[in-house]
Short mmCIF file of C-alpha atoms in Angstrom, two decimals:
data_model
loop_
_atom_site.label_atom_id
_atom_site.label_comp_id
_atom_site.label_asym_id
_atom_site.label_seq_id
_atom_site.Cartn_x
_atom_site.Cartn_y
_atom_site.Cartn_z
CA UNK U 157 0.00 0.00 0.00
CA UNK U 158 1.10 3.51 -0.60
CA UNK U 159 2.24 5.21 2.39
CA UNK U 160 -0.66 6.78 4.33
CA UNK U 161 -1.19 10.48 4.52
CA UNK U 162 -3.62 12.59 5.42
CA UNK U 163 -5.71 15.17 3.48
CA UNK U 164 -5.29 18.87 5.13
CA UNK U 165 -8.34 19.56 7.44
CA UNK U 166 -8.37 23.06 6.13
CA UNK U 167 -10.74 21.19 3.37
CA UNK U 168 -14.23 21.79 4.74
CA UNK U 169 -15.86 19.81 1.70
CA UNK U 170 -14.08 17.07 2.42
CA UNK U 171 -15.30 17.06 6.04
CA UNK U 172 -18.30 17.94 5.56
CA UNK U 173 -19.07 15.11 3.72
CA UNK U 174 -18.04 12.72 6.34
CA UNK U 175 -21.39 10.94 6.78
CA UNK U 176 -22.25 11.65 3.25
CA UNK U 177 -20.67 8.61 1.29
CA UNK U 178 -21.82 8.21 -2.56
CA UNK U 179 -23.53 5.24 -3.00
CA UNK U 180 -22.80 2.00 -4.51
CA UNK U 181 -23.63 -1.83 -4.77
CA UNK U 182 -23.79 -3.89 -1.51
CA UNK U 183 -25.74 -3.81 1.48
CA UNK U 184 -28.13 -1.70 2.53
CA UNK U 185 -29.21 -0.55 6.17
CA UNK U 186 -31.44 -3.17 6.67
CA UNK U 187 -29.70 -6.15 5.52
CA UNK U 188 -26.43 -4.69 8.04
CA UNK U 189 -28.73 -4.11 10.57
CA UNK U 190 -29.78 -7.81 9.91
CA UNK U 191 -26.09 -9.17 9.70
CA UNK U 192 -25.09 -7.79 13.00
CA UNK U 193 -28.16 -8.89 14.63
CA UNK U 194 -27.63 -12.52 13.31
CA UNK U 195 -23.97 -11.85 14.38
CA UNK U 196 -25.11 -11.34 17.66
CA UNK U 197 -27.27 -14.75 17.05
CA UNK U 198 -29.29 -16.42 19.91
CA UNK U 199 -25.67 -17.51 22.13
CA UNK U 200 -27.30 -13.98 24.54
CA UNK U 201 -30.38 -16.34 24.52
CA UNK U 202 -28.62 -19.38 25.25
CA UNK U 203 -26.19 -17.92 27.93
CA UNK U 204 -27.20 -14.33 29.20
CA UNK U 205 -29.58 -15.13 31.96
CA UNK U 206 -27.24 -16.99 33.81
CA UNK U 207 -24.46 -14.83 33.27
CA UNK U 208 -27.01 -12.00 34.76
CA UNK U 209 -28.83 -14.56 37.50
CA UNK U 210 -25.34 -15.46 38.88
CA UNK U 211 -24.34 -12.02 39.52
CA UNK U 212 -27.98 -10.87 41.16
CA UNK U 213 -28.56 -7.33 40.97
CA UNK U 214 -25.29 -6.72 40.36
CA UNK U 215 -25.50 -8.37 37.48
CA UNK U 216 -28.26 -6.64 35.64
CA UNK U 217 -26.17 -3.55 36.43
CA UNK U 218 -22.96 -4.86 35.29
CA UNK U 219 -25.57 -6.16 32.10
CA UNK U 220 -26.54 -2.90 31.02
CA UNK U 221 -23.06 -0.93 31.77
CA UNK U 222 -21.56 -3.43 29.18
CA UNK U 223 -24.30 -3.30 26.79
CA UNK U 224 -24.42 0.45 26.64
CA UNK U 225 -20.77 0.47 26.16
CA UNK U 226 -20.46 -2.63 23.69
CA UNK U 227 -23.14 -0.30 21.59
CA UNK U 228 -20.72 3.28 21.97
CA UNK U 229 -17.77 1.53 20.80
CA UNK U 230 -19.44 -0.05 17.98
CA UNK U 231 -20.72 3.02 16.76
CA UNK U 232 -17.05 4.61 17.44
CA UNK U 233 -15.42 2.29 15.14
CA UNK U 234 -17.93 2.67 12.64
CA UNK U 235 -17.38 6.88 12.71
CA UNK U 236 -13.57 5.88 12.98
CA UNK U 237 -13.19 4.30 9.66
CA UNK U 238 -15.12 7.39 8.07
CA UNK U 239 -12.78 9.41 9.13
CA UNK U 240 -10.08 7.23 7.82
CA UNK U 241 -11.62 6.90 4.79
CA UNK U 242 -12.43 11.16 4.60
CA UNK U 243 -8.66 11.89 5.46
CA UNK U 244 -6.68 8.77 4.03
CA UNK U 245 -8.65 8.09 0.58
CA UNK U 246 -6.09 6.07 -0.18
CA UNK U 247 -6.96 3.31 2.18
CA UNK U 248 -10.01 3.05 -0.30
CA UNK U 249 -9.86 0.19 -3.18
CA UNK U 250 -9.53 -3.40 -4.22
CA UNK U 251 -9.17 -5.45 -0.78
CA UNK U 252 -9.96 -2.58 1.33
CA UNK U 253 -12.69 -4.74 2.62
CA UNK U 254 -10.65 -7.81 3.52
CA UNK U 255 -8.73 -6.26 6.25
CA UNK U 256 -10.75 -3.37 7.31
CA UNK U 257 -9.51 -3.50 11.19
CA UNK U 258 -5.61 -3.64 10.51
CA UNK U 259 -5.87 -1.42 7.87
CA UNK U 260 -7.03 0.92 10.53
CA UNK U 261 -4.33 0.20 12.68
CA UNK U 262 -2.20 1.14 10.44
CA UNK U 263 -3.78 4.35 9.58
CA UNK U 264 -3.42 4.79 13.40
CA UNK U 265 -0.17 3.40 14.37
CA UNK U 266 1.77 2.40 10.70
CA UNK U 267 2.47 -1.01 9.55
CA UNK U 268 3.91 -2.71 13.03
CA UNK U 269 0.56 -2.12 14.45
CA UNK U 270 -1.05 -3.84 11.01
CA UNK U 271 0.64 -7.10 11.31
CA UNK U 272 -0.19 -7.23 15.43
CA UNK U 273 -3.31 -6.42 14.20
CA UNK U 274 -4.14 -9.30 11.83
CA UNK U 275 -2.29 -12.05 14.02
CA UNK U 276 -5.00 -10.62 16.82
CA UNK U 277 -7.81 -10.62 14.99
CA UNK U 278 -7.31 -14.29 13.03
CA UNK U 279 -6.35 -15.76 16.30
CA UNK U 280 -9.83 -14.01 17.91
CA UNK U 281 -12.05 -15.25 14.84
CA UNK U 282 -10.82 -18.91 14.74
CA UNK U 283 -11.31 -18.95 18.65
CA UNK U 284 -14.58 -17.39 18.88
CA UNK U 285 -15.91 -20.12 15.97
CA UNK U 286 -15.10 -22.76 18.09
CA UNK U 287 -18.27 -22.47 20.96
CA UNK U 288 -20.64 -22.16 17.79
CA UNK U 289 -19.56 -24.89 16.17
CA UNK U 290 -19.51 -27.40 19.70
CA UNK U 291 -23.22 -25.79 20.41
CA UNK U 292 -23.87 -27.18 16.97
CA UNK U 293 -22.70 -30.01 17.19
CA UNK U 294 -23.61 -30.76 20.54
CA UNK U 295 -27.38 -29.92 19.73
CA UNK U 296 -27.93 -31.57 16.83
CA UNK U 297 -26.84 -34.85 19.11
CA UNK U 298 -29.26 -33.83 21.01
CA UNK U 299 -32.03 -33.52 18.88
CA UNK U 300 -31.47 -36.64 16.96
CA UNK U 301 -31.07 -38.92 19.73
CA UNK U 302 -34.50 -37.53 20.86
CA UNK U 303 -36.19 -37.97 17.53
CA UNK U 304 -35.17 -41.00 16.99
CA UNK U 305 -35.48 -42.40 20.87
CA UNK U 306 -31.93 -43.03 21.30
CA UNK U 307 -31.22 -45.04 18.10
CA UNK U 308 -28.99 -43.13 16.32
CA UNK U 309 -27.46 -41.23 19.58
CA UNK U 310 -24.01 -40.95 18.11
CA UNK U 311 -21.42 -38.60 19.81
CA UNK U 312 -21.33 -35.23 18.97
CA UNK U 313 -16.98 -35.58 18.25
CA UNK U 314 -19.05 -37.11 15.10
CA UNK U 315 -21.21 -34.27 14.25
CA UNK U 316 -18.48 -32.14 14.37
CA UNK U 317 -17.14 -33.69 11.19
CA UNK U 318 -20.40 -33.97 9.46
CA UNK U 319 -21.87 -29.79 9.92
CA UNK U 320 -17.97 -29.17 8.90
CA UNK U 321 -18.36 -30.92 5.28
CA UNK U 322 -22.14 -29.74 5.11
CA UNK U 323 -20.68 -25.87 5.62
CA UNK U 324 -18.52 -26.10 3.45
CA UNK U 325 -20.38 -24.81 0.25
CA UNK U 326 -22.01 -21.94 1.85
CA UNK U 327 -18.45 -21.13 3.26
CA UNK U 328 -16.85 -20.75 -0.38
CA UNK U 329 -19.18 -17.76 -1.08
CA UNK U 330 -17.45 -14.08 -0.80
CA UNK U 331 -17.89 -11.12 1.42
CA UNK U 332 -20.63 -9.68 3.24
CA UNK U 333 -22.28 -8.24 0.44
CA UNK U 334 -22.58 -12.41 -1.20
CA UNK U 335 -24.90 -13.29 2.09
CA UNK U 336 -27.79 -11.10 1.89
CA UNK U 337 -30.31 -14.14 2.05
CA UNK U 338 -27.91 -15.97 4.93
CA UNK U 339 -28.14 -13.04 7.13
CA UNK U 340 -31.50 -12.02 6.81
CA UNK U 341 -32.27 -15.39 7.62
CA UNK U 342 -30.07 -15.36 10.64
CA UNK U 343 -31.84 -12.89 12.06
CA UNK U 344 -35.30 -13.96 11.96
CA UNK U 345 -34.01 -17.21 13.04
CA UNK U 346 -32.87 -14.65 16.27
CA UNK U 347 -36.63 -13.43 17.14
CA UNK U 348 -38.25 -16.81 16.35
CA UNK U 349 -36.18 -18.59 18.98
CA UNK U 350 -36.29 -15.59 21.43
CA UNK U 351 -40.28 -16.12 21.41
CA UNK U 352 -40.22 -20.03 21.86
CA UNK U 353 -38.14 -19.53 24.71
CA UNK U 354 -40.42 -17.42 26.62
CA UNK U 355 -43.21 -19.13 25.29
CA UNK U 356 -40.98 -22.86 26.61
CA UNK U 357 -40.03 -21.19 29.95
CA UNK U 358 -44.08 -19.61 30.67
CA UNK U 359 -45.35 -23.44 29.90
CA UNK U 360 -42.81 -24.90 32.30
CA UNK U 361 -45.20 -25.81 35.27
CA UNK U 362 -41.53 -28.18 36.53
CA UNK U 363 -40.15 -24.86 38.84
CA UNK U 364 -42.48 -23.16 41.00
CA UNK U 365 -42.55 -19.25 39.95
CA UNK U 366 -39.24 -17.46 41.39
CA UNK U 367 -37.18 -21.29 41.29
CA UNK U 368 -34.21 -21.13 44.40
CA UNK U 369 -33.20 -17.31 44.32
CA UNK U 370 -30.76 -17.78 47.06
CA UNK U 371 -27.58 -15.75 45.56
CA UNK U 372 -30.18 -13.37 43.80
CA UNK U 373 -30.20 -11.26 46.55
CA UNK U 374 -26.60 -11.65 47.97
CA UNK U 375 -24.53 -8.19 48.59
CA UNK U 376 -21.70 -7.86 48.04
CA UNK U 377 -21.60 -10.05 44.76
CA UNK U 378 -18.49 -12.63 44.87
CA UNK U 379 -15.63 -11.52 41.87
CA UNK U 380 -15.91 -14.98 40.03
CA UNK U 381 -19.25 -14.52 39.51
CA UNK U 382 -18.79 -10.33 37.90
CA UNK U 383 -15.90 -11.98 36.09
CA UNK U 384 -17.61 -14.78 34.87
CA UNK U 385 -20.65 -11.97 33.50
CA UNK U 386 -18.07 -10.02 31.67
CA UNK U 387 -16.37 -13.01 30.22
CA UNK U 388 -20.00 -14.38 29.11
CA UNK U 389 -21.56 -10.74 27.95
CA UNK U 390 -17.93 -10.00 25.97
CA UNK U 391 -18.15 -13.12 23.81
CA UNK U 392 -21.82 -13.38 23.11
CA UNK U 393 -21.72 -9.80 21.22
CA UNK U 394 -18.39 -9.70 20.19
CA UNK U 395 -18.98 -8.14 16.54
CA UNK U 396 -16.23 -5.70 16.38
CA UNK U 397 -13.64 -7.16 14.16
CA UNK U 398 -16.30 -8.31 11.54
CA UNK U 399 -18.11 -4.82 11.63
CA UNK U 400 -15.84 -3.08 9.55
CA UNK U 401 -16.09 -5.56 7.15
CA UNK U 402 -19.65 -5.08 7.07
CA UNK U 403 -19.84 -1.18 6.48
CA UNK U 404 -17.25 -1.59 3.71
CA UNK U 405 -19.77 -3.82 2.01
CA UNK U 406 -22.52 -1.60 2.74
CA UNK U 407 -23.84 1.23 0.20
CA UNK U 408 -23.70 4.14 2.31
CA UNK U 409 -20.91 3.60 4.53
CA UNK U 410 -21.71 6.88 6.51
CA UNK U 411 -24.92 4.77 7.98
CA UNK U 412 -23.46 2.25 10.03
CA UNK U 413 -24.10 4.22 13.35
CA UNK U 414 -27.87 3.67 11.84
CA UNK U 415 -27.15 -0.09 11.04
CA UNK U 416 -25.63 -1.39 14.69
CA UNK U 417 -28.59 0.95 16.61
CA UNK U 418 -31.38 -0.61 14.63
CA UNK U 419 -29.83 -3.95 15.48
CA UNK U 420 -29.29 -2.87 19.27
CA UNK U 421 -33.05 -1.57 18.76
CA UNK U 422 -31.87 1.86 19.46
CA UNK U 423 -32.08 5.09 18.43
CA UNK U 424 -29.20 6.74 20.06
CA UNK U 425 -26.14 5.91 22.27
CA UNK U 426 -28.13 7.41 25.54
CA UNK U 427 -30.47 4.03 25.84
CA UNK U 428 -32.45 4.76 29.22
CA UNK U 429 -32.99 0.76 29.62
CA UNK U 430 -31.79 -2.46 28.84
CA UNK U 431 -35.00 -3.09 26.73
CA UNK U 432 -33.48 -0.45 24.38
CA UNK U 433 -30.69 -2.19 23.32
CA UNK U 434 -31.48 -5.86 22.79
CA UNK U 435 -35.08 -6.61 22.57
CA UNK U 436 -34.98 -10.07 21.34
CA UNK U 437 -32.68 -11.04 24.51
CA UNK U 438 -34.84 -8.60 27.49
CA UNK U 439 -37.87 -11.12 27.45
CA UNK U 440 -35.53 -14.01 27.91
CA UNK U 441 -33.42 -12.86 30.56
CA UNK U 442 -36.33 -11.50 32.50
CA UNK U 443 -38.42 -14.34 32.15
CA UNK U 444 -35.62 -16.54 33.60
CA UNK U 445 -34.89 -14.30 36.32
CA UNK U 446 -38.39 -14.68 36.83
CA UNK U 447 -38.85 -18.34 36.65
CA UNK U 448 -35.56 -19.75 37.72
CA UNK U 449 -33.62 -17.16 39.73
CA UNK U 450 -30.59 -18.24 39.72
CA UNK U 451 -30.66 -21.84 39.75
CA UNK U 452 -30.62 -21.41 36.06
CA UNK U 453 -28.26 -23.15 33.95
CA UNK U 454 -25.24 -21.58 31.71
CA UNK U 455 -27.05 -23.18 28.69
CA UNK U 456 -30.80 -21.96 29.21
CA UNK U 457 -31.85 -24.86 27.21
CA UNK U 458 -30.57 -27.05 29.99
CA UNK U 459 -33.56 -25.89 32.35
CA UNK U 460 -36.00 -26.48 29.56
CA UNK U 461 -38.50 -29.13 29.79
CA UNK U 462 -38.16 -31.45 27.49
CA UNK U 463 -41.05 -31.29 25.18
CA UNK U 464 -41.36 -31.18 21.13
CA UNK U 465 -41.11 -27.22 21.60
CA UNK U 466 -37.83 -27.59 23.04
CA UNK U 467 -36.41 -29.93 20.07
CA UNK U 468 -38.10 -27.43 17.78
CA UNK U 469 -35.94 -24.61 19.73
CA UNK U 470 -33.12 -26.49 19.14
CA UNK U 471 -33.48 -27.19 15.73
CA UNK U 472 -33.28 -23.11 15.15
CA UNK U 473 -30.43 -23.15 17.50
CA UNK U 474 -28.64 -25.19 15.39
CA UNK U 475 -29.59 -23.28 11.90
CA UNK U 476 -29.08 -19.65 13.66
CA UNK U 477 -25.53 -20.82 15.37
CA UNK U 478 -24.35 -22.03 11.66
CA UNK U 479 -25.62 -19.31 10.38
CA UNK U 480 -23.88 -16.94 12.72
CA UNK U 481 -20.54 -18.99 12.43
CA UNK U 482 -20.71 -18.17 8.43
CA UNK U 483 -20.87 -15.02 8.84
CA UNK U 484 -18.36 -14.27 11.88
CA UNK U 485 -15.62 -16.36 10.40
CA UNK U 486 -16.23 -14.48 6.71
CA UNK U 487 -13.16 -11.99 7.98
CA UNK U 488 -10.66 -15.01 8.63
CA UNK U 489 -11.21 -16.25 5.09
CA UNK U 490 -10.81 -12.54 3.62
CA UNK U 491 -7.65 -11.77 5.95
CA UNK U 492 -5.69 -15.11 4.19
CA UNK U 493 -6.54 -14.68 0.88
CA UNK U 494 -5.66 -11.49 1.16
CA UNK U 495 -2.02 -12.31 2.59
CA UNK U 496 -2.20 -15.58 0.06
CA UNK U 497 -2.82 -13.09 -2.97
CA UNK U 498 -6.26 -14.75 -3.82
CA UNK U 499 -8.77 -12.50 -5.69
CA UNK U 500 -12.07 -11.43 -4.67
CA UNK U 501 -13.56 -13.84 -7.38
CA UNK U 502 -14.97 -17.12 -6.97
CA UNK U 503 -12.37 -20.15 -7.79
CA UNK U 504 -10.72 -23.12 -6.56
CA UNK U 505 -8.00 -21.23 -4.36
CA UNK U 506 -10.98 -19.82 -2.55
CA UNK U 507 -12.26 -23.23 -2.12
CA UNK U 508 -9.51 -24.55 -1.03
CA UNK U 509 -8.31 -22.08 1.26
CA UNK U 510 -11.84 -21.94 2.87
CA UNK U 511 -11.75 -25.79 3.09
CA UNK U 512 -8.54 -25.90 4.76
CA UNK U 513 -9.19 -23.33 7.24
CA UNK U 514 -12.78 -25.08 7.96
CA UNK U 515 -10.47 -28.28 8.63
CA UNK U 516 -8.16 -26.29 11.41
CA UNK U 517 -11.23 -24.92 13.32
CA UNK U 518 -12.48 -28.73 13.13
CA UNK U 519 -9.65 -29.59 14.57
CA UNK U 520 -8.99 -27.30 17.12
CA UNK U 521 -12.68 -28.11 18.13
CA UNK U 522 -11.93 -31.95 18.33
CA UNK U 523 -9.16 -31.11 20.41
CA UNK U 524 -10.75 -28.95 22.68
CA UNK U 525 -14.64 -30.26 22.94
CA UNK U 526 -16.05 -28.26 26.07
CA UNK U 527 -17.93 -25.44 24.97
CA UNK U 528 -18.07 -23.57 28.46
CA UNK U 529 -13.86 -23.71 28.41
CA UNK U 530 -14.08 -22.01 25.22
CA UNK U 531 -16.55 -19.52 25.35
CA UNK U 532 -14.69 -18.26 28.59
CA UNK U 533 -11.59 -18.22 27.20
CA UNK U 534 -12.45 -16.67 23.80
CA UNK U 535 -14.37 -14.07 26.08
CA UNK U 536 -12.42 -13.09 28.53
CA UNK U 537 -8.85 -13.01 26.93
CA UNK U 538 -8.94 -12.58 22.92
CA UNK U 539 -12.28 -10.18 22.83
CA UNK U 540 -11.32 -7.46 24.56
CA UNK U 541 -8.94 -5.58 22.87
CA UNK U 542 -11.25 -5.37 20.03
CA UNK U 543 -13.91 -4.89 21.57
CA UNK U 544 -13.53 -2.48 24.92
CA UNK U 545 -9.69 -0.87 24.06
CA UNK U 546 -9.36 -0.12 20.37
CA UNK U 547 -12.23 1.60 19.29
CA UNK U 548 -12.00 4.15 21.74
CA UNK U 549 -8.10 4.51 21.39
CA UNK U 550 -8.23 4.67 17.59
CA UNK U 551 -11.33 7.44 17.51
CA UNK U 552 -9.26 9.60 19.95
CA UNK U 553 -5.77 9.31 18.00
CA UNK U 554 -8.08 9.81 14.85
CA UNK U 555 -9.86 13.04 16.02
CA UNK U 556 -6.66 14.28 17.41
CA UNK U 557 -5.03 13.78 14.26
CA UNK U 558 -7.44 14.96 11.39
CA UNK U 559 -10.04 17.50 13.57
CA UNK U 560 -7.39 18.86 15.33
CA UNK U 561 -8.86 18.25 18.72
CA UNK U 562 -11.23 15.92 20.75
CA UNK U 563 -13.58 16.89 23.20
CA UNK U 564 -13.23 16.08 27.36
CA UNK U 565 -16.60 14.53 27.35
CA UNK U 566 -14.88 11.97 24.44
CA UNK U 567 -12.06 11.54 26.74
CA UNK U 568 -13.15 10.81 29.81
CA UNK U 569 -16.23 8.01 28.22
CA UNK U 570 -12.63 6.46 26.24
CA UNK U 571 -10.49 6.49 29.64
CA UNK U 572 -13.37 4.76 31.62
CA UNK U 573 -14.37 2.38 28.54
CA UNK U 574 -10.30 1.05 28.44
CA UNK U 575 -10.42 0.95 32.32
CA UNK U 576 -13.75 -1.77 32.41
CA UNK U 577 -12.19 -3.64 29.43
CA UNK U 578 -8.49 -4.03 30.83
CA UNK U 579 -10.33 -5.34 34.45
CA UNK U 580 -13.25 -7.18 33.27
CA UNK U 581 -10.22 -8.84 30.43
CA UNK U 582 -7.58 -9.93 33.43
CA UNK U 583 -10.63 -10.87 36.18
CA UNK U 584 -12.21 -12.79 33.29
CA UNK U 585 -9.59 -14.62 32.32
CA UNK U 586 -8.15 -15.54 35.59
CA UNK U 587 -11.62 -16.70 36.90
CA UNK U 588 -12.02 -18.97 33.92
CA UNK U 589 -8.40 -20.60 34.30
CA UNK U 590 -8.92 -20.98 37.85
CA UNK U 591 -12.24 -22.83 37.43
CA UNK U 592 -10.21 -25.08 34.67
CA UNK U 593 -7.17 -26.01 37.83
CA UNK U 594 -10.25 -26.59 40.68
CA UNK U 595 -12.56 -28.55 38.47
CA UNK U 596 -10.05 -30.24 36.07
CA UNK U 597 -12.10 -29.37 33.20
CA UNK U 598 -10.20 -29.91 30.46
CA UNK U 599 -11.52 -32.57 28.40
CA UNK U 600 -8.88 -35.34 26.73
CA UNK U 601 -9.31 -34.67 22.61
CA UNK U 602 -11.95 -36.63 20.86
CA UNK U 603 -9.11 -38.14 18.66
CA UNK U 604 -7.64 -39.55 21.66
CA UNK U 605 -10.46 -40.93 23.82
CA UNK U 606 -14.46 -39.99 21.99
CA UNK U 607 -16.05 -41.88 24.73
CA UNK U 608 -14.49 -39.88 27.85
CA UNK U 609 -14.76 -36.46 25.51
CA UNK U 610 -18.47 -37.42 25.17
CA UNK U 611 -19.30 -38.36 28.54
CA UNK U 612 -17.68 -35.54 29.92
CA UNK U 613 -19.57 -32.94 27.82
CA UNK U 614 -22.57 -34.88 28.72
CA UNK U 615 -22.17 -35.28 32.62
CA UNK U 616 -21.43 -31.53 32.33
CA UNK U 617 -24.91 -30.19 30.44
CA UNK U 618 -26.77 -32.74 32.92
CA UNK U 619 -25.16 -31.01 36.02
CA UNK U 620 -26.40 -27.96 34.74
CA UNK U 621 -29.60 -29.65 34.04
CA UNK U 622 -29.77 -30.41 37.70
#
């Protein structure tokens, strides 16, 4: 790339037209709006009331602080590309879409910060596949055994390998703009399992009304259980690195603040509740708090009766959590081809890169089958740069650079933004790796030993259960 220099702010057309991008083919508002809500997917469904419940009151407050700040630094990164874009027009062309987030870091802090950049983000996008994939897997085990009354009840190290080859096709296609009908689909998938769940958890006459609310009310909260919240809350709307790859697909880039608040069903950053900013998720979490207290388990579905609603429920679980997986791990693909020198057109290198890739995160996923380990992990360590410290960091340097100046009020919401990530990353992390040394819950590979793998994951989601 040519070196990067900025235009001279003395230009007023040029910034005037900041949020004023010509259009051109790709995605409009409402098919963004629908990408990050299917990005988002139904894993808040599956694992936000507990990660609230555990916490208590706390919780809910610890809920919303995230969720209001998960939404600001979305938005940030969306206005910080624009101005990338508005003062470095060269960063504009062929590619510009495939590595969107280091391209910005190297707007921000040159080519050193690139490369850190794209090692981050690929290791953060392979890791953050992996829960999807298990919950696939793991569910469709589920189901089938059901269905079939225990006749074909074949481990779910198997179904790994068989949603990996079935994915396969749908994973050759391109960018954002080439999955239109995938994430529309996604996120109607989101609402329709969002209202069987409340409809699954008002029919459950198992629980009396309120269930055993005994840490609901405990003061102070206990660390582990704020840690594990963050970790949880992190990873279930971690959409930050594939964002940008989203508004560069979309045909007026300047609308993405319009794109992430219709999917956060907002209108503005100052959200006065938490039924502002994710209403397919509110009715869940509040209906479990409601039902269950905190007795609930980390996978909702676990404290689910089991009825043909709940297999139904599952069966969109499955489709949504594929669907979701397609579209987070879209960036990965576009990040190697790019370094691999593979054009934006449909061929065999695509395929086979695609394939190959697909084959890694099937094995990482054999090798590490427990989908609480990962979904901790993922959450807690690899998230929250991208999520919590960047955005803010880069829309400050940004500002600084091509306004000339950023406001206090900008400052101080960055300073405290960094501060929650960099505590909720290290508490997060450490709680998780300290429940992995007391419980010994890392599971032997399902290369090595399927039965033990199996059992454990199984002994583990009937605990819960329980």
């Amino acid at each position: 790339m040519d070196e990067l220099k900025p235009l001279l702010i003395t230009q007023p057309r040029r910034r005037s037209s900041l949020f004023s991008h010509k259009e051109r083919s790709g995605l409009d508002v409402v098919t963004a709006s629908c990408y990050v809500l299917s990005l988002m997917g139904v894993m808040p469904i599956i694992a936000l009331p507990a990660a609230v419940a555990y916490s208590g009151y706390a919780g809910v407050g610890v809920a919303v602080v995230l969720l209001l700040l998960i939404c600001y630094t979305a938005v940030q990164l969306g206005e910080t590309w624009l101005l990338a874009e508005t003062f470095y027009p060269n960063i504009i062309g062929p590619g510009s879409n495939r590595q969107p987030y280091p391209l910005l870091g190297e707007v921000v802090g040159g080519p050193r910060l690139r490369k850190l950049l794209t090692l981050l983000q690929d290791f953060t996008l392979m890791g953050a596949a992996m829960p999807f994939l298990l919950l696939a897997s793991e569910s469709v085990q589920e189901v089938v055994a059901a269905v079939t009354r225990g006749s074909l009840d074949y481990s779910f190290c198997y179904w790994l390998l068989l949603l990996t080859l079935l994915l396969l096709p749908i994973m050759w296609l391109g960018t954002p703009a080439d999955l239109k009908m995938v994430a529309r689909a996604g996120a109607a998938l989101v609402v329709v399992v969002s209202g069987a769940v409340v409809t699954a958890m008002v029919m459950d006459n198992s629980v009396p009304a309120g269930g055993e609310r005994s840490g609901t009310f405990r003061w102070p909260p206990r660390w582990q259980t704020l840690a594990y919240c963050f970790g949880a809350i992190a990873f279930q709307f971690d959409i930050h690195p594939v964002l940008l790859s989203v508004q560069t697909d979309m045909t007026q880039r300047g609308r993405m603040r319009t794109a992430v608040a219709t999917a956060f069903c907002c209108e503005k950053l100052a959200l006065p509740s938490l039924f502002k900013i994710t209403a397919p998720y509110v009715p869940v979490v509040v209906v479990s708090w409601i039902r269950y207290g905190d007795s609930v388990s980390q996978n909702l579905l676990n404290s689910l009766p089991t009825t043909p609603l709940l297999h139904g429920v599952m069966t969109a679980v499955i489709f949504q959590v594929l669907i979701c997986l397609c579209l987070g791990i879209n960036a990965l693909f576009q990040d190697v081809e790019e370094w691999l020198g593979i054009t934006d057109a449909f061929g065999w290198r695509r395929a086979v890169c695609r394939t190959c890739l697909m084959l890694v995160l099937l094995f990482l996923c054999e090798s590490l089958p427990h989908f609480g380990v990962a979904i901790e992990l993922v959450g807690g360590l690899l998230v929250t740069p991208f999520m919590f410290i960047m955005p803010p960091v880069f829309n400050l340097i940004l500002k600084h650079r091509c306004l000339g100046s950023t406001s206090v009020v900008d400052l101080v919401v960055a300073t405290a933004t960094i501060l929650v990530g960099l505590v909720g990353c290290v508490a997060s992390t450490w709680e998780s790796l300290l429940q992995l040394h007391l419980h010994q819950l890392v599971p032997l590979p399902c290369y090595i030993d399927i039965i033990a793998a199996t059992k454990m994951e199984t002994e583990d989601r009937q605990s819960q259960a329980n």
